[in-house]
Amino acid sequence: MTETVRVAVPRKGRPLEAVLERFATTESIAEVADEITSTLRYEKSVTKGHTHPEHDVYERLADYSDLSDPAAPEYTLLRDDRDGMPRRIVFDSVVLEIDGVDIHLVGREEPFRALRTHEFGLGFDSADLVLEEVVKLRPEGLGSIEDVNARIDPMDTDVRVVSGLGDTVYHTLMADPELLPPGSELDRDFVADYAGDLCISPRYERLVEAVLGTRCLDDVTFAYPDDAPEEEAAIAETGLGVYLTMTGSTAREHGLVLGEHLFPSETVLMENVAEATPAAETVKQVIASPELETELKV
């Protein structure tokens, strides 16, 4: 009898796409992954008002989900937080067969927390959430995925990070060039010598404390964006800040210079070590290939 391993995954967006790409080890699985990705991108466009479908959300949901096949992709409805709180179609479930193991990907709003409560043995979520919830704050900053597990209190959770999926966007220092003395580098040492406001998103306060280190923040006061349409605009107004970027193009449009990449914001595979099984180990081997640059060394 084929064993089934349940894996918690995000319901939508870049993290889910990264997970699907990692599991697409055969042509048939790649076709299923492409189908899910295309469906959710279309629904995102509908939610944003860029696409206007002929059929309502319930008709589209019925069309997407083949309930006669328990392994086929399934979707569900969630309230979106945009104006009017429209219903949005998001991923719910699919079963993939890899190396003799049925892998049941199950959509969760908070996969990391589902692992913490032992609902799942394996799951994927943003590395940011691990920093926000369980990583200990220390004087020295945290700079890589590899360093995360050493900061997790084993008395607090059984969850550990296995590897990153490489869908990296960096938490990056950004500053008004007039703030920087000639020849200085925009890095953690600069922040340690700095006194004043540091613009960040409110939900990232603990994350920024973890990646910069508490030593850097003695004379720093967190400032939060107002109603500026872009975070970079608020940072330009403040003078110094931390925000996510891949290319830095938007930051430069606001006259900001980019500094040190503080921490990679990427989707990570996590395991609850108390729920380890041989089948789960097979799944880990499929995902955390030796070529994966962000795989943690054991």
PDB file of C-alpha atoms in Angstrom, residues 7-230:
ATOM      1  CA  VAL A   7       2.651  18.524   3.418  1.00  0.00           C
ATOM      2  CA  ALA A   8       1.362  21.977   4.405  1.00  0.00           C
ATOM      3  CA  VAL A   9       1.854  24.597   1.688  1.00  0.00           C
ATOM      4  CA  PRO A  10       0.803  28.232   1.116  1.00  0.00           C
ATOM      5  CA  ARG A  11      -2.516  28.793  -0.635  1.00  0.00           C
ATOM      6  CA  LYS A  12      -1.338  31.271  -3.280  1.00  0.00           C
ATOM      7  CA  GLY A  13       1.412  33.516  -4.581  1.00  0.00           C
ATOM      8  CA  ARG A  14       5.142  33.209  -5.148  1.00  0.00           C
ATOM      9  CA  PRO A  15       5.761  30.755  -2.268  1.00  0.00           C
ATOM     10  CA  LEU A  16       3.229  28.239  -3.617  1.00  0.00           C
ATOM     11  CA  GLU A  17       4.663  28.555  -7.128  1.00  0.00           C
ATOM     12  CA  ALA A  18       8.144  27.857  -5.769  1.00  0.00           C
ATOM     13  CA  VAL A  19       6.850  24.727  -4.028  1.00  0.00           C
ATOM     14  CA  LEU A  20       5.115  23.455  -7.154  1.00  0.00           C
ATOM     15  CA  GLU A  21       8.258  24.012  -9.216  1.00  0.00           C
ATOM     16  CA  ARG A  22      10.292  22.001  -6.702  1.00  0.00           C
ATOM     17  CA  PHE A  23       7.897  19.043  -6.924  1.00  0.00           C
ATOM     18  CA  ALA A  24       7.687  19.119 -10.734  1.00  0.00           C
ATOM     19  CA  THR A  25      10.126  16.223 -11.221  1.00  0.00           C
ATOM     20  CA  THR A  26       8.212  14.605 -14.102  1.00  0.00           C
ATOM     21  CA  GLU A  27       6.363  15.906 -17.146  1.00  0.00           C
ATOM     22  CA  SER A  28       2.984  14.845 -15.770  1.00  0.00           C
ATOM     23  CA  ILE A  29       3.574  16.605 -12.435  1.00  0.00           C
ATOM     24  CA  ALA A  30       4.868  19.677 -14.275  1.00  0.00           C
ATOM     25  CA  GLU A  31       1.597  19.826 -16.222  1.00  0.00           C
ATOM     26  CA  VAL A  32      -0.410  19.717 -12.985  1.00  0.00           C
ATOM     27  CA  ALA A  33       1.820  22.384 -11.416  1.00  0.00           C
ATOM     28  CA  ASP A  34       1.415  24.634 -14.469  1.00  0.00           C
ATOM     29  CA  GLU A  35      -2.359  24.173 -14.339  1.00  0.00           C
ATOM     30  CA  ILE A  36      -2.501  25.241 -10.681  1.00  0.00           C
ATOM     31  CA  THR A  37      -0.186  28.204 -11.238  1.00  0.00           C
ATOM     32  CA  SER A  38      -2.103  29.431 -14.293  1.00  0.00           C
ATOM     33  CA  THR A  39      -5.444  29.120 -12.506  1.00  0.00           C
ATOM     34  CA  LEU A  40      -4.283  31.080  -9.465  1.00  0.00           C
ATOM     35  CA  ARG A  41      -2.612  33.798 -11.538  1.00  0.00           C
ATOM     36  CA  TYR A  42      -5.854  34.241 -13.449  1.00  0.00           C
ATOM     37  CA  GLU A  43      -7.838  34.437 -10.220  1.00  0.00           C
ATOM     38  CA  LYS A  44      -5.380  36.972  -8.818  1.00  0.00           C
ATOM     39  CA  SER A  45      -5.978  39.107 -11.897  1.00  0.00           C
ATOM     40  CA  VAL A  46      -9.734  38.815 -11.324  1.00  0.00           C
ATOM     41  CA  THR A  47      -9.380  39.818  -7.662  1.00  0.00           C
ATOM     42  CA  LYS A  48      -7.317  42.875  -8.619  1.00  0.00           C
ATOM     43  CA  GLY A  49      -9.952  43.921 -11.155  1.00  0.00           C
ATOM     44  CA  HIS A  50      -7.677  43.452 -14.181  1.00  0.00           C
ATOM     45  CA  THR A  51      -9.764  40.587 -15.612  1.00  0.00           C
ATOM     46  CA  HIS A  52     -13.546  40.376 -15.842  1.00  0.00           C
ATOM     47  CA  PRO A  53     -14.732  36.775 -16.291  1.00  0.00           C
ATOM     48  CA  GLU A  54     -18.079  35.813 -17.746  1.00  0.00           C
ATOM     49  CA  HIS A  55     -18.871  33.279 -14.997  1.00  0.00           C
ATOM     50  CA  ASP A  56     -19.180  34.033 -11.292  1.00  0.00           C
ATOM     51  CA  VAL A  57     -16.746  32.777  -8.660  1.00  0.00           C
ATOM     52  CA  TYR A  58     -18.835  29.734  -7.722  1.00  0.00           C
ATOM     53  CA  GLU A  59     -19.122  28.574 -11.330  1.00  0.00           C
ATOM     54  CA  ARG A  60     -15.378  28.981 -11.835  1.00  0.00           C
ATOM     55  CA  LEU A  61     -14.650  27.075  -8.620  1.00  0.00           C
ATOM     56  CA  ALA A  62     -16.833  24.170  -9.781  1.00  0.00           C
ATOM     57  CA  ASP A  63     -15.115  24.196 -13.150  1.00  0.00           C
ATOM     58  CA  TYR A  64     -11.599  24.065 -11.649  1.00  0.00           C
ATOM     59  CA  SER A  65     -12.118  21.207  -9.176  1.00  0.00           C
ATOM     60  CA  ASP A  66     -12.651  17.624 -10.409  1.00  0.00           C
ATOM     61  CA  LEU A  67     -14.142  15.987  -7.329  1.00  0.00           C
ATOM     62  CA  SER A  68     -14.389  12.606  -9.083  1.00  0.00           C
ATOM     63  CA  ASP A  69     -10.590  12.303  -8.897  1.00  0.00           C
ATOM     64  CA  PRO A  70      -9.286  12.502  -5.289  1.00  0.00           C
ATOM     65  CA  ALA A  71      -5.750  13.236  -6.545  1.00  0.00           C
ATOM     66  CA  ALA A  72      -6.721  16.118  -8.851  1.00  0.00           C
ATOM     67  CA  PRO A  73      -6.188  19.767  -7.880  1.00  0.00           C
ATOM     68  CA  GLU A  74      -8.866  21.271  -5.673  1.00  0.00           C
ATOM     69  CA  TYR A  75      -9.498  24.890  -4.795  1.00  0.00           C
ATOM     70  CA  THR A  76     -11.448  26.799  -2.184  1.00  0.00           C
ATOM     71  CA  LEU A  77     -12.743  30.302  -1.481  1.00  0.00           C
ATOM     72  CA  LEU A  78     -11.288  32.822   0.940  1.00  0.00           C
ATOM     73  CA  ARG A  79     -12.195  36.416   1.703  1.00  0.00           C
ATOM     74  CA  ASP A  80      -9.590  38.734   0.238  1.00  0.00           C
ATOM     75  CA  ASP A  81      -8.598  41.770   2.320  1.00  0.00           C
ATOM     76  CA  ARG A  82      -9.031  44.234  -0.544  1.00  0.00           C
ATOM     77  CA  ASP A  83     -11.817  46.826  -0.619  1.00  0.00           C
ATOM     78  CA  GLY A  84     -15.151  45.059  -0.519  1.00  0.00           C
ATOM     79  CA  MET A  85     -13.469  41.853   0.680  1.00  0.00           C
ATOM     80  CA  PRO A  86     -14.165  39.847  -2.503  1.00  0.00           C
ATOM     81  CA  ARG A  87     -14.073  36.069  -2.434  1.00  0.00           C
ATOM     82  CA  ARG A  88     -10.852  34.785  -3.934  1.00  0.00           C
ATOM     83  CA  ILE A  89     -10.211  31.289  -5.309  1.00  0.00           C
ATOM     84  CA  VAL A  90      -7.064  29.794  -3.756  1.00  0.00           C
ATOM     85  CA  PHE A  91      -5.318  26.415  -3.725  1.00  0.00           C
ATOM     86  CA  ASP A  92      -6.681  23.706  -1.441  1.00  0.00           C
ATOM     87  CA  SER A  93      -5.244  20.285  -2.301  1.00  0.00           C
ATOM     88  CA  VAL A  94      -3.470  17.997  -4.789  1.00  0.00           C
ATOM     89  CA  VAL A  95      -1.857  14.546  -4.566  1.00  0.00           C
ATOM     90  CA  LEU A  96       1.431  13.851  -6.384  1.00  0.00           C
ATOM     91  CA  GLU A  97       3.131  10.453  -6.647  1.00  0.00           C
ATOM     92  CA  ILE A  98       6.926  10.598  -6.409  1.00  0.00           C
ATOM     93  CA  ASP A  99       9.283   7.671  -5.785  1.00  0.00           C
ATOM     94  CA  GLY A 100       6.462   5.426  -4.624  1.00  0.00           C
ATOM     95  CA  VAL A 101       5.135   7.943  -2.105  1.00  0.00           C
ATOM     96  CA  ASP A 102       1.847   9.850  -2.443  1.00  0.00           C
ATOM     97  CA  ILE A 103       2.548  13.447  -1.475  1.00  0.00           C
ATOM     98  CA  HIS A 104      -0.605  15.277  -0.435  1.00  0.00           C
ATOM     99  CA  LEU A 105      -0.057  19.025  -0.690  1.00  0.00           C
ATOM    100  CA  VAL A 106      -2.595  20.755   1.554  1.00  0.00           C
ATOM    101  CA  GLY A 107      -3.171  24.509   1.406  1.00  0.00           C
ATOM    102  CA  ARG A 108      -2.974  26.398   4.693  1.00  0.00           C
ATOM    103  CA  GLU A 109      -3.096  30.094   5.473  1.00  0.00           C
ATOM    104  CA  GLU A 110      -0.289  29.628   8.003  1.00  0.00           C
ATOM    105  CA  PRO A 111       1.725  26.478   7.173  1.00  0.00           C
ATOM    106  CA  PHE A 112       4.431  27.258   9.740  1.00  0.00           C
ATOM    107  CA  ARG A 113       1.904  27.391  12.565  1.00  0.00           C
ATOM    108  CA  ALA A 114       0.288  24.167  11.331  1.00  0.00           C
ATOM    109  CA  LEU A 115       3.675  22.483  11.781  1.00  0.00           C
ATOM    110  CA  ARG A 116       4.114  24.000  15.238  1.00  0.00           C
ATOM    111  CA  THR A 117       0.829  22.451  16.356  1.00  0.00           C
ATOM    112  CA  HIS A 118       1.838  19.038  14.936  1.00  0.00           C
ATOM    113  CA  GLU A 119      -0.878  18.986  12.259  1.00  0.00           C
ATOM    114  CA  PHE A 120       1.863  18.191   9.725  1.00  0.00           C
ATOM    115  CA  GLY A 121       5.351  16.738   9.747  1.00  0.00           C
ATOM    116  CA  LEU A 122       6.512  18.739   6.716  1.00  0.00           C
ATOM    117  CA  GLY A 123       5.572  22.113   5.321  1.00  0.00           C
ATOM    118  CA  PHE A 124       6.626  25.191   3.406  1.00  0.00           C
ATOM    119  CA  ASP A 125       6.360  28.811   4.433  1.00  0.00           C
ATOM    120  CA  SER A 126       8.279  32.071   4.352  1.00  0.00           C
ATOM    121  CA  ALA A 127      11.532  32.156   6.311  1.00  0.00           C
ATOM    122  CA  ASP A 128      10.340  35.555   7.546  1.00  0.00           C
ATOM    123  CA  LEU A 129       7.666  33.931   9.709  1.00  0.00           C
ATOM    124  CA  VAL A 130      10.252  31.785  11.474  1.00  0.00           C
ATOM    125  CA  LEU A 131      12.210  34.924  12.353  1.00  0.00           C
ATOM    126  CA  GLU A 132       9.086  36.751  13.445  1.00  0.00           C
ATOM    127  CA  GLU A 133       7.856  33.996  15.747  1.00  0.00           C
ATOM    128  CA  VAL A 134      10.577  31.754  17.179  1.00  0.00           C
ATOM    129  CA  VAL A 135      14.097  33.009  16.439  1.00  0.00           C
ATOM    130  CA  LYS A 136      15.892  34.370  19.506  1.00  0.00           C
ATOM    131  CA  LEU A 137      17.085  37.966  19.427  1.00  0.00           C
ATOM    132  CA  ARG A 138      20.829  38.413  19.979  1.00  0.00           C
ATOM    133  CA  PRO A 139      23.285  41.317  19.858  1.00  0.00           C
ATOM    134  CA  GLU A 140      24.743  40.028  16.584  1.00  0.00           C
ATOM    135  CA  GLY A 141      22.609  39.942  13.465  1.00  0.00           C
ATOM    136  CA  LEU A 142      21.364  36.949  11.527  1.00  0.00           C
ATOM    137  CA  GLY A 143      22.338  36.820   7.872  1.00  0.00           C
ATOM    138  CA  SER A 144      21.533  33.456   6.299  1.00  0.00           C
ATOM    139  CA  ILE A 145      19.035  30.600   6.216  1.00  0.00           C
ATOM    140  CA  GLU A 146      21.779  28.319   7.549  1.00  0.00           C
ATOM    141  CA  ASP A 147      21.927  30.317  10.796  1.00  0.00           C
ATOM    142  CA  VAL A 148      18.214  30.083  11.597  1.00  0.00           C
ATOM    143  CA  ASN A 149      18.080  26.711  13.389  1.00  0.00           C
ATOM    144  CA  ALA A 150      20.808  27.748  15.831  1.00  0.00           C
ATOM    145  CA  ARG A 151      18.509  30.564  16.979  1.00  0.00           C
ATOM    146  CA  ILE A 152      15.454  28.343  17.571  1.00  0.00           C
ATOM    147  CA  ASP A 153      14.835  27.338  21.184  1.00  0.00           C
ATOM    148  CA  PRO A 154      14.136  23.560  21.149  1.00  0.00           C
ATOM    149  CA  MET A 155      11.906  24.078  24.181  1.00  0.00           C
ATOM    150  CA  ASP A 156       9.734  26.460  22.152  1.00  0.00           C
ATOM    151  CA  THR A 157       9.069  24.365  19.036  1.00  0.00           C
ATOM    152  CA  ASP A 158       9.948  21.081  17.317  1.00  0.00           C
ATOM    153  CA  VAL A 159      10.042  22.792  13.914  1.00  0.00           C
ATOM    154  CA  ARG A 160      13.370  23.136  12.089  1.00  0.00           C
ATOM    155  CA  VAL A 161      14.297  24.596   8.700  1.00  0.00           C
ATOM    156  CA  VAL A 162      15.535  22.002   6.197  1.00  0.00           C
ATOM    157  CA  SER A 163      16.330  24.089   3.116  1.00  0.00           C
ATOM    158  CA  GLY A 164      15.414  27.143   1.107  1.00  0.00           C
ATOM    159  CA  LEU A 165      13.863  27.029  -2.352  1.00  0.00           C
ATOM    160  CA  GLY A 166      15.879  29.874  -3.811  1.00  0.00           C
ATOM    161  CA  ASP A 167      12.913  32.172  -4.623  1.00  0.00           C
ATOM    162  CA  THR A 168      14.883  34.917  -2.980  1.00  0.00           C
ATOM    163  CA  VAL A 169      13.952  38.524  -2.349  1.00  0.00           C
ATOM    164  CA  TYR A 170      16.268  40.292   0.085  1.00  0.00           C
ATOM    165  CA  HIS A 171      15.555  42.405   3.131  1.00  0.00           C
ATOM    166  CA  THR A 172      17.879  45.243   2.190  1.00  0.00           C
ATOM    167  CA  LEU A 173      19.130  48.447   3.759  1.00  0.00           C
ATOM    168  CA  MET A 174      18.128  51.552   1.792  1.00  0.00           C
ATOM    169  CA  ALA A 175      19.138  55.152   2.429  1.00  0.00           C
ATOM    170  CA  ASP A 176      19.096  58.686   1.166  1.00  0.00           C
ATOM    171  CA  PRO A 177      22.632  59.194  -0.194  1.00  0.00           C
ATOM    172  CA  GLU A 178      22.903  62.487   1.702  1.00  0.00           C
ATOM    173  CA  LEU A 179      22.779  60.458   4.924  1.00  0.00           C
ATOM    174  CA  LEU A 180      26.001  58.598   4.090  1.00  0.00           C
ATOM    175  CA  PRO A 181      29.397  60.176   4.816  1.00  0.00           C
ATOM    176  CA  PRO A 182      31.817  60.016   1.854  1.00  0.00           C
ATOM    177  CA  GLY A 183      33.370  56.565   1.519  1.00  0.00           C
ATOM    178  CA  SER A 184      31.081  54.900   4.048  1.00  0.00           C
ATOM    179  CA  GLU A 185      29.304  51.589   3.488  1.00  0.00           C
ATOM    180  CA  LEU A 186      25.584  51.140   4.078  1.00  0.00           C
ATOM    181  CA  ASP A 187      25.742  48.048   6.274  1.00  0.00           C
ATOM    182  CA  ARG A 188      25.094  46.829   9.819  1.00  0.00           C
ATOM    183  CA  ASP A 189      28.080  48.791  11.150  1.00  0.00           C
ATOM    184  CA  PHE A 190      26.624  51.977   9.691  1.00  0.00           C
ATOM    185  CA  VAL A 191      23.319  51.319  11.485  1.00  0.00           C
ATOM    186  CA  ALA A 192      25.200  50.581  14.733  1.00  0.00           C
ATOM    187  CA  ASP A 193      26.734  54.079  14.575  1.00  0.00           C
ATOM    188  CA  TYR A 194      23.492  55.701  13.452  1.00  0.00           C
ATOM    189  CA  ALA A 195      21.039  57.538  15.710  1.00  0.00           C
ATOM    190  CA  GLY A 196      17.598  58.315  14.397  1.00  0.00           C
ATOM    191  CA  ASP A 197      14.602  56.858  12.622  1.00  0.00           C
ATOM    192  CA  LEU A 198      14.641  53.595  10.681  1.00  0.00           C
ATOM    193  CA  CYS A 199      11.616  53.059   8.440  1.00  0.00           C
ATOM    194  CA  ILE A 200      10.181  49.527   8.401  1.00  0.00           C
ATOM    195  CA  SER A 201       6.842  47.817   7.917  1.00  0.00           C
ATOM    196  CA  PRO A 202       5.183  47.442  11.357  1.00  0.00           C
ATOM    197  CA  ARG A 203       4.845  43.659  11.119  1.00  0.00           C
ATOM    198  CA  TYR A 204       8.590  43.282  10.501  1.00  0.00           C
ATOM    199  CA  GLU A 205       9.797  44.832  13.753  1.00  0.00           C
ATOM    200  CA  ARG A 206      10.976  41.585  15.344  1.00  0.00           C
ATOM    201  CA  LEU A 207      12.369  40.328  12.039  1.00  0.00           C
ATOM    202  CA  VAL A 208      14.472  43.474  11.611  1.00  0.00           C
ATOM    203  CA  GLU A 209      15.682  43.169  15.210  1.00  0.00           C
ATOM    204  CA  ALA A 210      16.779  39.601  14.456  1.00  0.00           C
ATOM    205  CA  VAL A 211      18.604  40.322  11.196  1.00  0.00           C
ATOM    206  CA  LEU A 212      20.283  43.563  12.301  1.00  0.00           C
ATOM    207  CA  GLY A 213      21.023  42.390  15.827  1.00  0.00           C
ATOM    208  CA  THR A 214      20.040  44.299  18.946  1.00  0.00           C
ATOM    209  CA  ARG A 215      23.533  45.852  19.172  1.00  0.00           C
ATOM    210  CA  CYS A 216      22.743  47.942  16.092  1.00  0.00           C
ATOM    211  CA  LEU A 217      19.510  49.337  17.456  1.00  0.00           C
ATOM    212  CA  ASP A 218      20.489  51.078  20.699  1.00  0.00           C
ATOM    213  CA  ASP A 219      19.959  54.584  19.292  1.00  0.00           C
ATOM    214  CA  VAL A 220      17.490  53.661  16.559  1.00  0.00           C
ATOM    215  CA  THR A 221      13.760  54.387  16.621  1.00  0.00           C
ATOM    216  CA  PHE A 222      11.473  52.458  14.294  1.00  0.00           C
ATOM    217  CA  ALA A 223       9.342  54.622  12.033  1.00  0.00           C
ATOM    218  CA  TYR A 224       6.451  53.210  10.044  1.00  0.00           C
ATOM    219  CA  PRO A 225       5.183  54.125   6.565  1.00  0.00           C
ATOM    220  CA  ASP A 226       2.196  56.430   6.378  1.00  0.00           C
ATOM    221  CA  ASP A 227      -0.176  56.200   3.449  1.00  0.00           C
ATOM    222  CA  ALA A 228       2.593  56.349   0.852  1.00  0.00           C
ATOM    223  CA  PRO A 229       1.744  54.124  -2.133  1.00  0.00           C
ATOM    224  CA  GLU A 230       5.196  52.533  -2.017  1.00  0.00           C
TER     225      GLU A 230
END
